mmCIF file with all atom_site columns, C-alpha atoms in Angstrom:
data_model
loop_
_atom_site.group_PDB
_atom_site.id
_atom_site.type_symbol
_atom_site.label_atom_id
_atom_site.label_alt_id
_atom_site.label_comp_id
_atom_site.label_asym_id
_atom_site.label_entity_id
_atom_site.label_seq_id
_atom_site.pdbx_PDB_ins_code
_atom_site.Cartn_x
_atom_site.Cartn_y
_atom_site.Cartn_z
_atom_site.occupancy
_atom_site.B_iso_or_equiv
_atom_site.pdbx_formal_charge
_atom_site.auth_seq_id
_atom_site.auth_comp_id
_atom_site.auth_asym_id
_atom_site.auth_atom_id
_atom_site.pdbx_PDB_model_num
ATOM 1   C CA . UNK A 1 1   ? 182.096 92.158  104.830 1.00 47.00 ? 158 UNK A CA 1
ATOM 2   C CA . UNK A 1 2   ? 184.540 92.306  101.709 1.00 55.00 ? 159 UNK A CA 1
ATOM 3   C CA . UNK A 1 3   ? 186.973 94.261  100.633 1.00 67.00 ? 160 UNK A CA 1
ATOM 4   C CA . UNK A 1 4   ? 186.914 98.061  102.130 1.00 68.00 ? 161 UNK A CA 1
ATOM 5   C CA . UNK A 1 5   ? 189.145 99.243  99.723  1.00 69.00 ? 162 UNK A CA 1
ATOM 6   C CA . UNK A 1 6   ? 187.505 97.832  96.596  1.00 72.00 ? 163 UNK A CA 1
ATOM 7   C CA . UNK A 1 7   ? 184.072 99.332  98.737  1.00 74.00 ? 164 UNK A CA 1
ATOM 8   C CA . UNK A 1 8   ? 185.781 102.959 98.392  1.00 78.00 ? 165 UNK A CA 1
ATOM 9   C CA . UNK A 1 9   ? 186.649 102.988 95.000  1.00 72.00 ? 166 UNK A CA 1
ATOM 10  C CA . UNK A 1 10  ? 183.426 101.298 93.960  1.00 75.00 ? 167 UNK A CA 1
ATOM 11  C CA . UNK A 1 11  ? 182.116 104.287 95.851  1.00 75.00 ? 168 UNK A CA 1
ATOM 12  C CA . UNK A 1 12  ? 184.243 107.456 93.996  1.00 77.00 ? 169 UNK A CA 1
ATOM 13  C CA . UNK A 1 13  ? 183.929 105.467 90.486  1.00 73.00 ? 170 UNK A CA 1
ATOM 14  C CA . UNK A 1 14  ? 179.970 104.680 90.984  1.00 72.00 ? 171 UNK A CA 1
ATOM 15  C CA . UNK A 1 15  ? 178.739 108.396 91.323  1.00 66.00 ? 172 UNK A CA 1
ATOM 16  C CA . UNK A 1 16  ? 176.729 110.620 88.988  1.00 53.00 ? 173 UNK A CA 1
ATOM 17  C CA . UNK A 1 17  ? 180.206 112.110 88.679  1.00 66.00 ? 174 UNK A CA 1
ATOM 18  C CA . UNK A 1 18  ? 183.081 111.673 86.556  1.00 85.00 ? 175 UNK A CA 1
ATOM 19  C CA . UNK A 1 19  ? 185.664 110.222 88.601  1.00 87.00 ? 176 UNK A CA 1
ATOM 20  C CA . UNK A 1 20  ? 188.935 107.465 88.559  1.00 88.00 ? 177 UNK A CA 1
ATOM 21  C CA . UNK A 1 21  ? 189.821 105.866 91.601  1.00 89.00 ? 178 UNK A CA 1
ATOM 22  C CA . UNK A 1 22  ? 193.750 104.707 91.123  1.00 89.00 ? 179 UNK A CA 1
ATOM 23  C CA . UNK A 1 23  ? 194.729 101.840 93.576  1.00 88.00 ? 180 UNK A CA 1
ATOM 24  C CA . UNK A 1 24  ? 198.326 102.357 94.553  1.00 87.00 ? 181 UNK A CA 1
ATOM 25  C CA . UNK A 1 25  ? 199.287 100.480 97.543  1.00 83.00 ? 182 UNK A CA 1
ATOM 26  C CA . UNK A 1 26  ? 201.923 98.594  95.457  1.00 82.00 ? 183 UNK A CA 1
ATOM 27  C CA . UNK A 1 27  ? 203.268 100.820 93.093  1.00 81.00 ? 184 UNK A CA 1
ATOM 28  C CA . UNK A 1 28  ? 203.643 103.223 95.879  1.00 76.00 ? 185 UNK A CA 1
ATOM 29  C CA . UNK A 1 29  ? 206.750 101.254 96.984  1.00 75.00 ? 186 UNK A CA 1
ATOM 30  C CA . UNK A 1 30  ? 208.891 101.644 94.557  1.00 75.00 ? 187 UNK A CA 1
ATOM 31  C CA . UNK A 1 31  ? 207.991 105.028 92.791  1.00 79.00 ? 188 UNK A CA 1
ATOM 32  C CA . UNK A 1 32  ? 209.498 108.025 92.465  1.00 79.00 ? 189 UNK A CA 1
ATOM 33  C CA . UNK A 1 33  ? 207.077 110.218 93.095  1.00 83.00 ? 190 UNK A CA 1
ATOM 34  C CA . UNK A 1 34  ? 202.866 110.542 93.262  1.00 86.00 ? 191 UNK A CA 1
ATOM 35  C CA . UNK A 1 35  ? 203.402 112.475 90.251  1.00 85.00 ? 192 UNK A CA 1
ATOM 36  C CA . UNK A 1 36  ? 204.843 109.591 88.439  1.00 84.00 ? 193 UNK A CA 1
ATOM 37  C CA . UNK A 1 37  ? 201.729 107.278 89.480  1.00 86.00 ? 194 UNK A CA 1
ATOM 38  C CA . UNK A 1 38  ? 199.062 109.285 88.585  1.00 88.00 ? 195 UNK A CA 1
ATOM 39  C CA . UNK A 1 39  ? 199.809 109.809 84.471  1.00 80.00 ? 196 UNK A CA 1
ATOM 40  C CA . UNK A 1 40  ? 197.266 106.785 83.892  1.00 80.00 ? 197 UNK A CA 1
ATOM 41  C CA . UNK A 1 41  ? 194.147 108.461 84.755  1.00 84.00 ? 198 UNK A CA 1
ATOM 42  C CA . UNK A 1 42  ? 191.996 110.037 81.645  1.00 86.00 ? 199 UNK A CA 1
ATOM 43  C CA . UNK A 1 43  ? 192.450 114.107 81.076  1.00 88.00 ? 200 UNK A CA 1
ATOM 44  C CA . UNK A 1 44  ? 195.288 114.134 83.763  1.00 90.00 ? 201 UNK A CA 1
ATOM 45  C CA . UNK A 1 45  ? 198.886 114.903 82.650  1.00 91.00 ? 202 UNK A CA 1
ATOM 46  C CA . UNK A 1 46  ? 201.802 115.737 85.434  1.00 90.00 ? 203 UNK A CA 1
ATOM 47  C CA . UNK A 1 47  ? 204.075 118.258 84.911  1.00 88.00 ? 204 UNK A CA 1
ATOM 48  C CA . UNK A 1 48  ? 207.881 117.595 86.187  1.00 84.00 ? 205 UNK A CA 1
ATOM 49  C CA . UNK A 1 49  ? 210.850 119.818 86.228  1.00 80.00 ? 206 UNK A CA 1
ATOM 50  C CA . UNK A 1 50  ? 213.427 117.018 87.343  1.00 74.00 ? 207 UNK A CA 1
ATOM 51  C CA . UNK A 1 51  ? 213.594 114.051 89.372  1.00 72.00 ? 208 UNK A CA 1
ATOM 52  C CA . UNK A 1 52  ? 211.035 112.641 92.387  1.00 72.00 ? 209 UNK A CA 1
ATOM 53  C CA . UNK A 1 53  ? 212.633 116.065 94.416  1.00 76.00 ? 210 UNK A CA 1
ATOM 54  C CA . UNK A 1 54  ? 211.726 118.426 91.551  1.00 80.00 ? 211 UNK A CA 1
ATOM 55  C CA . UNK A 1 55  ? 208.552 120.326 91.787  1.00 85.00 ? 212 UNK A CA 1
ATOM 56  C CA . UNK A 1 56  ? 205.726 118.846 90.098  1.00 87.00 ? 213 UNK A CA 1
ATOM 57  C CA . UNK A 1 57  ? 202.118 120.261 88.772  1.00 87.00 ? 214 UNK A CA 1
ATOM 58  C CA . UNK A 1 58  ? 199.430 118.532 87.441  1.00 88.00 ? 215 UNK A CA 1
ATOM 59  C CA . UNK A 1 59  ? 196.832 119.720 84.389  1.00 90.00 ? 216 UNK A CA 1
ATOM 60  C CA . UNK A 1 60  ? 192.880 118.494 84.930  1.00 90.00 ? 217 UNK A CA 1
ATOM 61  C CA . UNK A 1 61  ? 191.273 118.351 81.678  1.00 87.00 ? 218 UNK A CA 1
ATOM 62  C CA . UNK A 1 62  ? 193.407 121.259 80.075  1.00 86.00 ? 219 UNK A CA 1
ATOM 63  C CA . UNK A 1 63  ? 193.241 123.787 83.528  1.00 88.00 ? 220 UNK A CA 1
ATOM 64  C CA . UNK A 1 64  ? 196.284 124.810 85.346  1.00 87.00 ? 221 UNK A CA 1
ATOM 65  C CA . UNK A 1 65  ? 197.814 123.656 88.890  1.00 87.00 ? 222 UNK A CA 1
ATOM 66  C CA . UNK A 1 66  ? 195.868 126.887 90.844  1.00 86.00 ? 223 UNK A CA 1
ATOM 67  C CA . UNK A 1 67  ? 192.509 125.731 89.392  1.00 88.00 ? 224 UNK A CA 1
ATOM 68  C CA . UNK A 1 68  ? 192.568 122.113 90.696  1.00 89.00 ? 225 UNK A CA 1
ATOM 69  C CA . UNK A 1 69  ? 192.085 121.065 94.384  1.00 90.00 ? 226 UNK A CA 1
ATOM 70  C CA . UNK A 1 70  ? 194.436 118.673 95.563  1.00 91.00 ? 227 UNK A CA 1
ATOM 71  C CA . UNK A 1 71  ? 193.469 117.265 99.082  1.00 92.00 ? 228 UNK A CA 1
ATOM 72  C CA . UNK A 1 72  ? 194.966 114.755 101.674 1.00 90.00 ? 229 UNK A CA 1
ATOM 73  C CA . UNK A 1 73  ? 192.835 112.665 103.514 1.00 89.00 ? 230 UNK A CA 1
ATOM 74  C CA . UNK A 1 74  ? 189.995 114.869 102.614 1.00 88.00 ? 231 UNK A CA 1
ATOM 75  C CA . UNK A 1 75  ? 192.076 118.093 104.217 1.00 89.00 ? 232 UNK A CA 1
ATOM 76  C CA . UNK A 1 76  ? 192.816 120.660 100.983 1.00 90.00 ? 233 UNK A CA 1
ATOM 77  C CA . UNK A 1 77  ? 196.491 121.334 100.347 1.00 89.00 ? 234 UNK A CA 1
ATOM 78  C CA . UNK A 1 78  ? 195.782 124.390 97.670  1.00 86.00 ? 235 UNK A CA 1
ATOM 79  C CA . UNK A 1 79  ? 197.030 128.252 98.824  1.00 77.00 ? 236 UNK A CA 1
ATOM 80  C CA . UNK A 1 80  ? 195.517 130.949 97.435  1.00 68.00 ? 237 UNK A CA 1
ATOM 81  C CA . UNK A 1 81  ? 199.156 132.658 97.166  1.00 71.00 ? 238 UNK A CA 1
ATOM 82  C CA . UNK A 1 82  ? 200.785 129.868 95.721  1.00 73.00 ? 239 UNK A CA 1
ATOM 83  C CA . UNK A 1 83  ? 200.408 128.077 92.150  1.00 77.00 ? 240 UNK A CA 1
ATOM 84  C CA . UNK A 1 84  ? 198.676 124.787 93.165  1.00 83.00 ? 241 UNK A CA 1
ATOM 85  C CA . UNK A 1 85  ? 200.269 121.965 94.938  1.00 88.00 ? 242 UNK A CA 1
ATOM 86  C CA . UNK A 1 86  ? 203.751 120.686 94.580  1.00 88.00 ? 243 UNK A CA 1
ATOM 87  C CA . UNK A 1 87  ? 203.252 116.821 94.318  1.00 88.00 ? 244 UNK A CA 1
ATOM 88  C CA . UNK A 1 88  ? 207.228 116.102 95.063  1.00 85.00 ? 245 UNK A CA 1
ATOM 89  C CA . UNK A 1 89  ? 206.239 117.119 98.560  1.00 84.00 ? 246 UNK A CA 1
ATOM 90  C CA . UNK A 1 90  ? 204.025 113.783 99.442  1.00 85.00 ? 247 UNK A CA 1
ATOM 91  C CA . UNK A 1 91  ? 205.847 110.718 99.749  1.00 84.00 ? 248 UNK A CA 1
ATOM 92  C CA . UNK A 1 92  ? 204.623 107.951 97.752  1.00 84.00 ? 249 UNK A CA 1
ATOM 93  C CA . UNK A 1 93  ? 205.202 104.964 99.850  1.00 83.00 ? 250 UNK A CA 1
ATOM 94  C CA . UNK A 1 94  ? 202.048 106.383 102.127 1.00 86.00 ? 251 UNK A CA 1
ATOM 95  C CA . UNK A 1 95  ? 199.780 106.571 99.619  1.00 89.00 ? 252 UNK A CA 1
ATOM 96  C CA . UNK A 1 96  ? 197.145 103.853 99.100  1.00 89.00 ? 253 UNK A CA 1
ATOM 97  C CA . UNK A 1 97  ? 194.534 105.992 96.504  1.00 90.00 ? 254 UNK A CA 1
ATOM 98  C CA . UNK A 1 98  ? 193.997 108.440 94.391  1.00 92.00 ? 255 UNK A CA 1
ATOM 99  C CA . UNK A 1 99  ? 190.844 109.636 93.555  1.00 92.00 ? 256 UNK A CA 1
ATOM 100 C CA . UNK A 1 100 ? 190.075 111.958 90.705  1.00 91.00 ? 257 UNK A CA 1
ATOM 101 C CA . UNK A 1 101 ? 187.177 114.104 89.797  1.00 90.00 ? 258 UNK A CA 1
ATOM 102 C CA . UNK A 1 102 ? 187.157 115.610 86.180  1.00 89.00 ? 259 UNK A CA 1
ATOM 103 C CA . UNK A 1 103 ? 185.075 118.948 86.834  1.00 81.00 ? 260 UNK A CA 1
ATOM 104 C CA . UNK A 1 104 ? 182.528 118.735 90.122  1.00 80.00 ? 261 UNK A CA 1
ATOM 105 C CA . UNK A 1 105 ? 183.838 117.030 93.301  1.00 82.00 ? 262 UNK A CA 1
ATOM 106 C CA . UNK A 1 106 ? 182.336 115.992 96.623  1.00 82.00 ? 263 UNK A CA 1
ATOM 107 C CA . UNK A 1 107 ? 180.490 119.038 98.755  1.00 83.00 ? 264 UNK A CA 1
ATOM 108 C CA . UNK A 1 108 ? 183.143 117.975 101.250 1.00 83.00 ? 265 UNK A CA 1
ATOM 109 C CA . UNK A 1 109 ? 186.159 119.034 99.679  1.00 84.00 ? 266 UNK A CA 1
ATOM 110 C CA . UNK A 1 110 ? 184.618 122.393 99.382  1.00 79.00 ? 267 UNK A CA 1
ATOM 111 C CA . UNK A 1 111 ? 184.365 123.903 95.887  1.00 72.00 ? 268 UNK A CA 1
ATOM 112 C CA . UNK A 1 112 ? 186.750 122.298 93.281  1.00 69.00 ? 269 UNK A CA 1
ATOM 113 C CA . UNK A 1 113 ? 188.214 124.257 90.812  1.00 76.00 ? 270 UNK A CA 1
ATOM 114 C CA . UNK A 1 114 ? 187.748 124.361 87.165  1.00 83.00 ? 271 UNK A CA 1
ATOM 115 C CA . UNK A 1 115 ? 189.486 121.075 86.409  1.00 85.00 ? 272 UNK A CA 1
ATOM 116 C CA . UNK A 1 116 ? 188.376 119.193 89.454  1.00 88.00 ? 273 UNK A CA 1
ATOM 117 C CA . UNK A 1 117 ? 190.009 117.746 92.196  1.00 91.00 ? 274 UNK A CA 1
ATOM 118 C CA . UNK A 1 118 ? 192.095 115.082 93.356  1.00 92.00 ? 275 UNK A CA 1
ATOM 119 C CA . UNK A 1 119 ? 192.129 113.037 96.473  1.00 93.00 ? 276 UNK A CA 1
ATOM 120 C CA . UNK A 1 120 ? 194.799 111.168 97.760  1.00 92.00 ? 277 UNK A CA 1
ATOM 121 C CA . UNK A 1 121 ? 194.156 108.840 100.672 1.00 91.00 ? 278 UNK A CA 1
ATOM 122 C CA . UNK A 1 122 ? 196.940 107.302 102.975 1.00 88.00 ? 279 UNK A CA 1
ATOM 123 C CA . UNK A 1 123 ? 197.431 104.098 104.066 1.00 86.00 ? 280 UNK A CA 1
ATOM 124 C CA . UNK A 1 124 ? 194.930 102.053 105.849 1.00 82.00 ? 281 UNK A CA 1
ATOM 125 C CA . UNK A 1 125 ? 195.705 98.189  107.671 1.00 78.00 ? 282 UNK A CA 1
ATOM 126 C CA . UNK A 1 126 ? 193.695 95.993  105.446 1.00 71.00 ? 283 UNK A CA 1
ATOM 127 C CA . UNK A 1 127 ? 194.547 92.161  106.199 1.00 72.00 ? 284 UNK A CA 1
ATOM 128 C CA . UNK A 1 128 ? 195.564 90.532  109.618 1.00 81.00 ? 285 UNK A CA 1
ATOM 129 C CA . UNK A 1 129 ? 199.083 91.197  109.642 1.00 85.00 ? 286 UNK A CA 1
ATOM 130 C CA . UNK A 1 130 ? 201.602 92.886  106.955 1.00 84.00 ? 287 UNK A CA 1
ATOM 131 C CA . UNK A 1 131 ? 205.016 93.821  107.071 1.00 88.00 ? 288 UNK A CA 1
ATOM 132 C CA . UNK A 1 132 ? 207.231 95.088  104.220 1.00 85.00 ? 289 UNK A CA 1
ATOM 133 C CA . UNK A 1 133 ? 210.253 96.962  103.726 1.00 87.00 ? 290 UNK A CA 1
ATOM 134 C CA . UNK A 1 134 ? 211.867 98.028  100.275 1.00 85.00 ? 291 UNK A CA 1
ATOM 135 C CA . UNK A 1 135 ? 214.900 100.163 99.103  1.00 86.00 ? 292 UNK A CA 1
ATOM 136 C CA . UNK A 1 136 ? 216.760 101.321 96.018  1.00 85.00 ? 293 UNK A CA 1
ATOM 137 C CA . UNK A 1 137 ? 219.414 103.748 94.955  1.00 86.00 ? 294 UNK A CA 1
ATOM 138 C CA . UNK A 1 138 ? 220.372 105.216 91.581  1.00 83.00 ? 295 UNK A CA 1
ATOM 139 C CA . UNK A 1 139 ? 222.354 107.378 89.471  1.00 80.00 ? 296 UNK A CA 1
ATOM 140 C CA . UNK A 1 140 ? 223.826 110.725 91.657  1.00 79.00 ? 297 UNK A CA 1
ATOM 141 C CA . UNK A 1 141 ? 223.400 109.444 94.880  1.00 82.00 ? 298 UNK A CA 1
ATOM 142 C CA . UNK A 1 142 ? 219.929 109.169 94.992  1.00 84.00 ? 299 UNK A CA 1
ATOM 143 C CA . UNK A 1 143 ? 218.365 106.572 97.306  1.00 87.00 ? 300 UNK A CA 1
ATOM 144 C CA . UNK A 1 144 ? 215.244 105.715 98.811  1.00 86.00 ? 301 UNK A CA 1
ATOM 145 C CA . UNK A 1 145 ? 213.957 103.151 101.782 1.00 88.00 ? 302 UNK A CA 1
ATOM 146 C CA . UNK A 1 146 ? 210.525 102.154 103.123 1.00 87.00 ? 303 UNK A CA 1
ATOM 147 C CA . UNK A 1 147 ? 209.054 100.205 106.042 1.00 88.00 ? 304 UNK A CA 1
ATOM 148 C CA . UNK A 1 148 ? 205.211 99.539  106.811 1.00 88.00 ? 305 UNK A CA 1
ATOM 149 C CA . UNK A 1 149 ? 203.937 97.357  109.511 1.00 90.00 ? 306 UNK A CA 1
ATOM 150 C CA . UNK A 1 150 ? 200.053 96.829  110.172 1.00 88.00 ? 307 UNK A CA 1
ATOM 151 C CA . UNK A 1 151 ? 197.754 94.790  111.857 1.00 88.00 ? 308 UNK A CA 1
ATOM 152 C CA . UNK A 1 152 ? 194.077 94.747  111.565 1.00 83.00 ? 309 UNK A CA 1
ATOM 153 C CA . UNK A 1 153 ? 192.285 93.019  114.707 1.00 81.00 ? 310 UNK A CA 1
ATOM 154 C CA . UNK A 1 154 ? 188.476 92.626  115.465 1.00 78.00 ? 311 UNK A CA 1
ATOM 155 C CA . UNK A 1 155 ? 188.058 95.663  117.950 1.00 80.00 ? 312 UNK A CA 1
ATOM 156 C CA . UNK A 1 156 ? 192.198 97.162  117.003 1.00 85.00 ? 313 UNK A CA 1
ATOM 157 C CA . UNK A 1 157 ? 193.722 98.348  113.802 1.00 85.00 ? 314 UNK A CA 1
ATOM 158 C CA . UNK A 1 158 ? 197.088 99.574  113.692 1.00 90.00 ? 315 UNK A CA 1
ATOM 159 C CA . UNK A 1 159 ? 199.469 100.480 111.401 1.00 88.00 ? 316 UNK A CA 1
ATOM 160 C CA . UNK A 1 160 ? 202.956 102.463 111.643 1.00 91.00 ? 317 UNK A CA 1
ATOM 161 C CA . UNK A 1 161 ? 204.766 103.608 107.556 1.00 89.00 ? 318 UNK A CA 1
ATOM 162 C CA . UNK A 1 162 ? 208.432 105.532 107.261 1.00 90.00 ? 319 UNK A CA 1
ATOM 163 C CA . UNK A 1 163 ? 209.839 106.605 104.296 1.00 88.00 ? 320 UNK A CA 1
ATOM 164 C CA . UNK A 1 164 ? 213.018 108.211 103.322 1.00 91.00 ? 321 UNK A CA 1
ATOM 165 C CA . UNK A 1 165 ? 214.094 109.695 100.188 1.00 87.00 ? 322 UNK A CA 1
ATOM 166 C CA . UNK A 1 166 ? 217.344 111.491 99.450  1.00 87.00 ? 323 UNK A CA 1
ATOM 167 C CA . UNK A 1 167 ? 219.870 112.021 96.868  1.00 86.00 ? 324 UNK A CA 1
ATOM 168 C CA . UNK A 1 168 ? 223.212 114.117 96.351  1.00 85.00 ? 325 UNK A CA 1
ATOM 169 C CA . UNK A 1 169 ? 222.377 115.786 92.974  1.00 78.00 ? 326 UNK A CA 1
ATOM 170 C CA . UNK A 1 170 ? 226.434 115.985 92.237  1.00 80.00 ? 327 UNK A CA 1
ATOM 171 C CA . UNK A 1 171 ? 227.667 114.771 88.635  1.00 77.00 ? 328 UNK A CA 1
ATOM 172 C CA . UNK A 1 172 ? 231.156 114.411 87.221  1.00 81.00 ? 329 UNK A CA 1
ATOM 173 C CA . UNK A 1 173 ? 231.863 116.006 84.133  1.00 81.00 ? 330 UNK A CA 1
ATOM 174 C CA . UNK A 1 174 ? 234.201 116.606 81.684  1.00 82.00 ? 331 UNK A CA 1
ATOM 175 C CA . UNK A 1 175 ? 236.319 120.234 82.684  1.00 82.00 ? 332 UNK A CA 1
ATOM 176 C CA . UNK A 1 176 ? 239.223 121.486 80.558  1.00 79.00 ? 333 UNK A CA 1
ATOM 177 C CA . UNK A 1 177 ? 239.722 124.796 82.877  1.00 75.00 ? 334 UNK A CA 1
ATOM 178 C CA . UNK A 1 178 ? 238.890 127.187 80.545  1.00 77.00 ? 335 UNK A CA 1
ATOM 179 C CA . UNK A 1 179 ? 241.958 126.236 77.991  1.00 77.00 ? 336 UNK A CA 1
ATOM 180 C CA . UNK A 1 180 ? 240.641 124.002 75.024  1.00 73.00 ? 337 UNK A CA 1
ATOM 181 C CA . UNK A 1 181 ? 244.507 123.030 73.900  1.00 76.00 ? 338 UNK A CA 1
ATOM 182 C CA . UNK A 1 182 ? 245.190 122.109 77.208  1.00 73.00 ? 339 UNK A CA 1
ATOM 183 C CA . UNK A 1 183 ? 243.940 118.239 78.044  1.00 78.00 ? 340 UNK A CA 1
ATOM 184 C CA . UNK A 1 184 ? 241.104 118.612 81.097  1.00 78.00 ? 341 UNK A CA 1
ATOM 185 C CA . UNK A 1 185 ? 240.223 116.442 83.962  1.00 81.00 ? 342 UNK A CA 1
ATOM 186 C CA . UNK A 1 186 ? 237.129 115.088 84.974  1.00 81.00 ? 343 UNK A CA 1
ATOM 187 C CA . UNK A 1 187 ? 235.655 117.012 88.083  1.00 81.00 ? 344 UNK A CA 1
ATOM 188 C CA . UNK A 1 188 ? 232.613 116.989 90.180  1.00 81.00 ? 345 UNK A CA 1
ATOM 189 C CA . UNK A 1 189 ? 229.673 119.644 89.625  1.00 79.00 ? 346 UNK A CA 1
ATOM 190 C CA . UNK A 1 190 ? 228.408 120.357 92.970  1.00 78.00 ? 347 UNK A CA 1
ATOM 191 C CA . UNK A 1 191 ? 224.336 120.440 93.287  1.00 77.00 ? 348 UNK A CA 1
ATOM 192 C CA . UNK A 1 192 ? 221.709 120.783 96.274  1.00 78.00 ? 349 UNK A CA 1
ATOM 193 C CA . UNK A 1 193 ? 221.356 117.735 98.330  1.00 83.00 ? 350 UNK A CA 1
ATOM 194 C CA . UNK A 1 194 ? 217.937 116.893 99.443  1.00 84.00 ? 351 UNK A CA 1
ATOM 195 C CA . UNK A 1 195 ? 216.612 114.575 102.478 1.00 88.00 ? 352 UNK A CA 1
ATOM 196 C CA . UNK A 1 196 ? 212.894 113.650 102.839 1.00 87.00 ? 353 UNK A CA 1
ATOM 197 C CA . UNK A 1 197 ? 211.544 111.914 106.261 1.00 90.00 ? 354 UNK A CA 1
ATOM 198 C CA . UNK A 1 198 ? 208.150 111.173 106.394 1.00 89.00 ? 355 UNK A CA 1
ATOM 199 C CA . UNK A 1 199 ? 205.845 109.282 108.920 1.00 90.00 ? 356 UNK A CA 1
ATOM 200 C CA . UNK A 1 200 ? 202.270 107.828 108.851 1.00 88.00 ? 357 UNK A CA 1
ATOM 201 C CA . UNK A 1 201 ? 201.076 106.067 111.896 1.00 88.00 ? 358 UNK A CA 1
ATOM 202 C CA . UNK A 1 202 ? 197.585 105.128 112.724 1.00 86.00 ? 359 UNK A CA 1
ATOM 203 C CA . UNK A 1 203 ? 195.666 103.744 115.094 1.00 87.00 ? 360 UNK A CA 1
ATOM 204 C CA . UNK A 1 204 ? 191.830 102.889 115.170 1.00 83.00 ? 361 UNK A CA 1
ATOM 205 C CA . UNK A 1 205 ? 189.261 101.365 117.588 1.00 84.00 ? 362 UNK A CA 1
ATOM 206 C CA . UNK A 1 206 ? 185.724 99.819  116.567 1.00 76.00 ? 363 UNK A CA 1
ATOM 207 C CA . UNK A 1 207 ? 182.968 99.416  118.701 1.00 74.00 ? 364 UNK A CA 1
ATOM 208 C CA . UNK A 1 208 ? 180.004 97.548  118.763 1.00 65.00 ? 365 UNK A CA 1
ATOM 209 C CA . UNK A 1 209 ? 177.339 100.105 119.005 1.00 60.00 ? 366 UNK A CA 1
ATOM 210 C CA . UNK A 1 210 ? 179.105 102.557 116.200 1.00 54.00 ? 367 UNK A CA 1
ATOM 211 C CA . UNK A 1 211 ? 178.621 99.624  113.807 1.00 55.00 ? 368 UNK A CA 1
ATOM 212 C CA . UNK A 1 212 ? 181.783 98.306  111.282 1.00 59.00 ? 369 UNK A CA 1
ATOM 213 C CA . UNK A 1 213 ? 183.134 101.214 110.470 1.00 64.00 ? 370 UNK A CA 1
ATOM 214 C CA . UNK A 1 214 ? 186.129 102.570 113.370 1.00 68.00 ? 371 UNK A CA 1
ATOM 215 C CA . UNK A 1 215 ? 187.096 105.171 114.968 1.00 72.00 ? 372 UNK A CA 1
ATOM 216 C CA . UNK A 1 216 ? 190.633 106.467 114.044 1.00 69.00 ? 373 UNK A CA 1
#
C-alpha cells in the first residue's frame, strides 16, 4: 500500500504547480518554532522578532505576511484585520508537513494570495505502534517537553501529542544604580513569562466499503 506520507508529498510536489512539500515529523521535536523549520524551502524566508515565543512572519517569493495564506489542516488561519499569521502560535512538535505553493494553490484553500500559500498538516499514526517523548531547556528559563503516542491498526488508528513550551524571559545584568563611581551589583531584569499547552489527539476508523482511506 506504501508509504501514505511519501503518497502526499509525491502528491503536492507532482502538480502542474510550483510547490515543496517539507517532511517534519522529526525535526518537529526538537525545534523552536515552525518558523525555524521552514527557512529551507526555495523563495521562502521567516521573519523573527525574538525567540520560538516571538512573533514570526513569513515572505513568499518577495510578498508580505497579509498576502500569503497560511492554513492548518486545510482550515485558513489568515484575518483580514490582522497582518498575516503569527507562526510562534503553532507548536512544532504537532506538525508532520509543510506544504508550500509559490503563487497558485489548491481551489480548496480558497484563493491564495499573491505569494501563495502554505499548508501545514498535523500529525498522523503512520507505523503499528510509536511512542516518544523529548525535552530541553536553555538560557533564561526557557524549556520545552513533548509526548506522542500512536497506534495504527487494520480497522483503528489512534494517536494522542502534548506539547509544552515556556520560558521566564528574566536576565541578570550588570546595574551600578545610577552612580558610575560607585561599584554596582548584578541584578535581575524582569521580562514577560510565557506558557504554551497544546494538544492533538486523533482518532480514525476505516471501513471496508469506503475503501483504504479512513474516516477521522
Amino acid at each position: 500500500r506504501g508509504d501514505p506520507f511519501e503518497r502526499d508529498r509525491a502528491r503536492v510536489e507532482g502538480g502542474a504547480r510550483f510547490a515543496t512539500s517539507i517532511d517534519l515529523r522529526n525535526r518537529g521535536r526538537a525545534a523552536e518554532s515552525v518558523g525555524e523549520m521552514l527557512d529551507e524551502a526555495p523563495g521562502l524566508h521567516v521573519r523573527r522578532a525574538g525567540d520560538g515565543f516571538a512573533p514570526q512572519s513569513m515572505t513568499l517569493r518577495g510578498a508580505p505576511a497579509a498576502h500569503v495564506t497560511v492554513a492548518l489542516d486545510g482550515v485558513v488561519l489568515n484575518d483580514a484585520a490582522t497582518d498575516g499569521v503569527d507562526l510562534s502560535l503553532l507548536p512544532p512538535s504537532l506538525v508532520e508537513r509543510a506544504d508550500i505553493y509559490r503563487g497558485s494553490a489548491p481551489v480548496r484553500l480558497g484563493v491564495s494570495g499573491l505569494g501563495g500559500a502554505l499548508e501545514l498538516v498535523t500529525r498522523r499514526p503512520s507505523s503499528p505502534v510509536t511512542v516518544w517523548f523529548s525535552g530541553g531547556a536553555g538560557s533564561f528559563g526557557a524549556r520545552r517537553t513533548t509526548g506522542f503516542v500512536g497506534a495504527n491498526g487494520r480497522r483503528l488508528q489512534g494517536l494522542l501529542a502534548v506539547s509544552y513550551r515556556g520560558s521566564d524571559g528574566d536576565y541578570p545584568f550588570y546595574d551600578d544604580h545610577g552612580t558610575p563611581t560607585n561599584i554596582g551589583s548584578e541584578s535581575i531584569r524582569q521580562n514577560n513569562a510565557s506558557d504554551a499547552l497544546d494538544v492533538l489527539y486523533r482518532a480514525c476508523v476505516r471501513f471496508d466499503v469506503l475503501g483504504e482511506q479512513p474516516v477521522c
